[in-house]
């Protein structure tokens, strides 16, 4: 009998992380490299996926990440992450990224949002089942519905690409 439950509420594995940006993380324009932010997004989302699934989980895809404002040296960047949707062995994890200045009291600015798909894997690297996520609020239900839309778009895009490649074959 497995010790991993059949379902888990969204709130159980939600995670927040804050990071103070430094000079060595900047690009030639003096703002923080997008790749630095993406690495932190993948890290926090990976922890959420592993906690939710009860073991190892690997990044399968990142849907889209649009940077709304640049992150500067000295900004405190906040990453808030949770499981939005679960399938049989996959999970969509959403990450909201905000920032504020280290030396001032002011409002947090929305920097970006990202949606990653993780697959839970066993010791042999094969997909394994994950607990179903149980939304507890209207906001979590909205996130689940939107995750289902993103999933249907991923599947349709994959099918269209495969069909296109088959048309190109002699």
Coordinates of C-alpha atoms in Angstrom, one line a residue:
X1 CA 0.0 0.0 0.0
X2 CA 1.4 3.4 -1.0
X3 CA 1.9 6.2 1.6
X4 CA 1.0 8.8 -1.0
X5 CA -2.6 10.0 -0.7
X6 CA -5.1 9.8 -3.6
X7 CA -5.6 13.6 -3.4
X8 CA -4.0 16.7 -1.8
X9 CA -5.4 20.2 -1.3
X10 CA -3.6 23.0 -3.1
X11 CA -2.6 24.7 0.1
X12 CA -0.6 21.7 1.4
X13 CA 2.3 22.1 -1.0
X14 CA 2.2 25.8 -1.8
X15 CA 5.6 27.4 -1.5
X16 CA 7.0 31.0 -1.4
X17 CA 10.7 31.9 -1.9
X18 CA 12.3 35.3 -1.8
X19 CA 15.7 36.1 -3.4
X20 CA 17.8 39.3 -3.1
X21 CA 19.3 40.0 -6.5
X22 CA 23.1 40.7 -6.8
X23 CA 25.5 42.4 -9.2
X24 CA 26.8 39.0 -10.6
X25 CA 23.3 38.2 -11.9
X26 CA 23.0 41.1 -14.3
X27 CA 23.2 41.4 -18.0
X28 CA 25.0 44.2 -20.0
X29 CA 21.9 46.4 -19.5
X30 CA 22.3 46.2 -15.7
X31 CA 19.1 44.2 -15.1
X32 CA 18.9 40.7 -13.8
X33 CA 19.3 38.0 -16.5
X34 CA 16.0 36.4 -17.4
X35 CA 17.7 33.0 -17.1
X36 CA 18.4 33.7 -13.4
X37 CA 14.7 34.3 -12.8
X38 CA 13.8 31.2 -14.9
X39 CA 16.2 29.1 -12.9
X40 CA 14.6 30.2 -9.6
X41 CA 11.2 29.6 -11.1
X42 CA 12.1 26.1 -12.1
X43 CA 13.6 25.4 -8.6
X44 CA 10.6 26.6 -6.6
X45 CA 8.2 24.9 -9.0
X46 CA 10.2 21.7 -8.8
X47 CA 10.0 21.6 -5.0
X48 CA 6.2 22.1 -5.2
X49 CA 5.9 19.3 -7.7
X50 CA 8.0 16.9 -5.6
X51 CA 6.1 17.7 -2.4
X52 CA 2.8 17.3 -4.1
X53 CA 3.7 14.0 -5.8
X54 CA 5.6 12.6 -2.9
X55 CA 8.9 12.1 -4.7
X56 CA 11.0 13.0 -7.7
X57 CA 9.4 15.1 -10.5
X58 CA 11.1 16.4 -13.6
X59 CA 10.4 19.5 -15.7
X60 CA 8.6 18.5 -18.9
X61 CA 7.8 21.9 -20.2
X62 CA 7.4 25.6 -19.5
X63 CA 4.4 27.0 -21.3
X64 CA 5.1 30.7 -21.4
X65 CA 6.9 33.3 -19.4
X66 CA 6.4 36.9 -20.2
X67 CA 8.5 39.4 -18.4
X68 CA 6.4 42.5 -17.6
X69 CA 9.1 44.7 -16.0
X70 CA 12.8 44.3 -15.5
X71 CA 14.3 43.1 -12.2
X72 CA 17.2 45.3 -11.0
X73 CA 20.1 44.7 -8.7
X74 CA 19.0 44.9 -5.1
X75 CA 15.4 44.0 -5.9
X76 CA 13.9 41.4 -3.6
X77 CA 12.2 38.9 -5.9
X78 CA 9.3 36.8 -4.6
X79 CA 8.2 33.5 -6.1
X80 CA 4.8 32.1 -5.1
X81 CA 4.1 28.6 -6.4
X82 CA 1.4 26.0 -6.3
X83 CA 0.0 23.0 -8.2
X84 CA -2.8 24.2 -10.4
X85 CA -3.8 20.9 -12.1
X86 CA -2.9 17.3 -12.0
X87 CA -3.2 14.4 -14.5
X88 CA -2.3 10.8 -14.1
X89 CA 1.5 11.5 -13.7
X90 CA 1.8 15.1 -14.7
X91 CA 1.2 18.4 -12.8
X92 CA 1.0 22.0 -13.9
X93 CA 2.7 24.2 -11.4
X94 CA 2.1 28.0 -11.5
X95 CA 4.6 30.5 -10.3
X96 CA 3.8 34.2 -9.8
X97 CA 6.9 36.5 -9.6
X98 CA 6.9 39.9 -7.9
X99 CA 9.6 42.2 -6.8
X100 CA 10.2 45.2 -4.5
X101 CA 13.3 47.2 -3.5
X102 CA 15.5 46.0 -0.7
X103 CA 15.9 49.4 0.8
X104 CA 12.4 50.9 0.5
X105 CA 8.9 50.2 1.6
X106 CA 6.7 50.1 -1.4
X107 CA 4.3 48.0 -3.3
X108 CA 5.4 44.7 -4.9
X109 CA 5.4 44.9 -8.7
X110 CA 4.2 41.9 -10.8
X111 CA 7.3 40.8 -12.8
X112 CA 6.1 37.7 -14.5
X113 CA 4.0 34.5 -14.3
X114 CA 5.1 31.1 -15.4
X115 CA 3.4 27.7 -15.9
X116 CA 5.5 24.6 -15.9
X117 CA 4.5 21.0 -16.4
X118 CA 6.3 18.4 -14.3
X119 CA 6.1 14.6 -14.5
X120 CA 6.5 12.5 -11.4
X121 CA 9.0 9.7 -11.9
X122 CA 10.0 6.6 -10.0
X123 CA 13.5 5.3 -9.3
X124 CA 13.8 4.0 -12.9
X125 CA 12.8 7.4 -14.3
X126 CA 9.4 6.1 -15.4
X127 CA 6.2 8.1 -14.9
X128 CA 4.3 7.4 -11.7
X129 CA 0.9 8.4 -10.5
X130 CA 0.4 11.6 -8.6
X131 CA -2.3 12.6 -6.1
X132 CA -5.1 14.7 -7.6
X133 CA -5.0 18.3 -6.6
X134 CA -8.1 19.5 -4.6
X135 CA -8.8 23.2 -5.1
X136 CA -10.1 24.9 -2.0
X137 CA -11.0 28.4 -3.2
X138 CA -12.6 30.1 -6.2
X139 CA -9.2 31.4 -7.2
X140 CA -7.8 27.8 -7.2
X141 CA -10.8 26.6 -9.2
X142 CA -10.1 29.4 -11.7
X143 CA -6.4 28.3 -11.9
X144 CA -7.4 24.7 -12.5
X145 CA -9.8 25.7 -15.4
X146 CA -7.1 27.8 -17.0
X147 CA -4.5 25.0 -16.6
X148 CA -6.9 22.7 -18.4
X149 CA -7.1 25.3 -21.3
X150 CA -3.3 25.5 -21.5
X151 CA -3.1 21.6 -21.5
X152 CA -5.6 21.4 -24.4
X153 CA -3.6 23.9 -26.3
X154 CA -0.3 22.0 -25.7
X155 CA -2.0 18.8 -26.9
X156 CA -3.5 20.4 -30.0
X157 CA -0.2 22.1 -30.9
X158 CA 1.7 18.8 -30.5
X159 CA -0.9 17.0 -32.7
X160 CA -0.7 19.8 -35.4
X161 CA 3.1 19.6 -35.5
X162 CA 3.0 15.8 -35.8
X163 CA 0.4 16.0 -38.6
X164 CA 2.5 18.7 -40.4
X165 CA 5.6 16.4 -40.2
X166 CA 3.7 13.5 -41.6
X167 CA 2.5 15.7 -44.6
X168 CA 6.1 16.5 -45.4
X169 CA 7.1 12.8 -45.7
X170 CA 7.4 11.5 -49.3

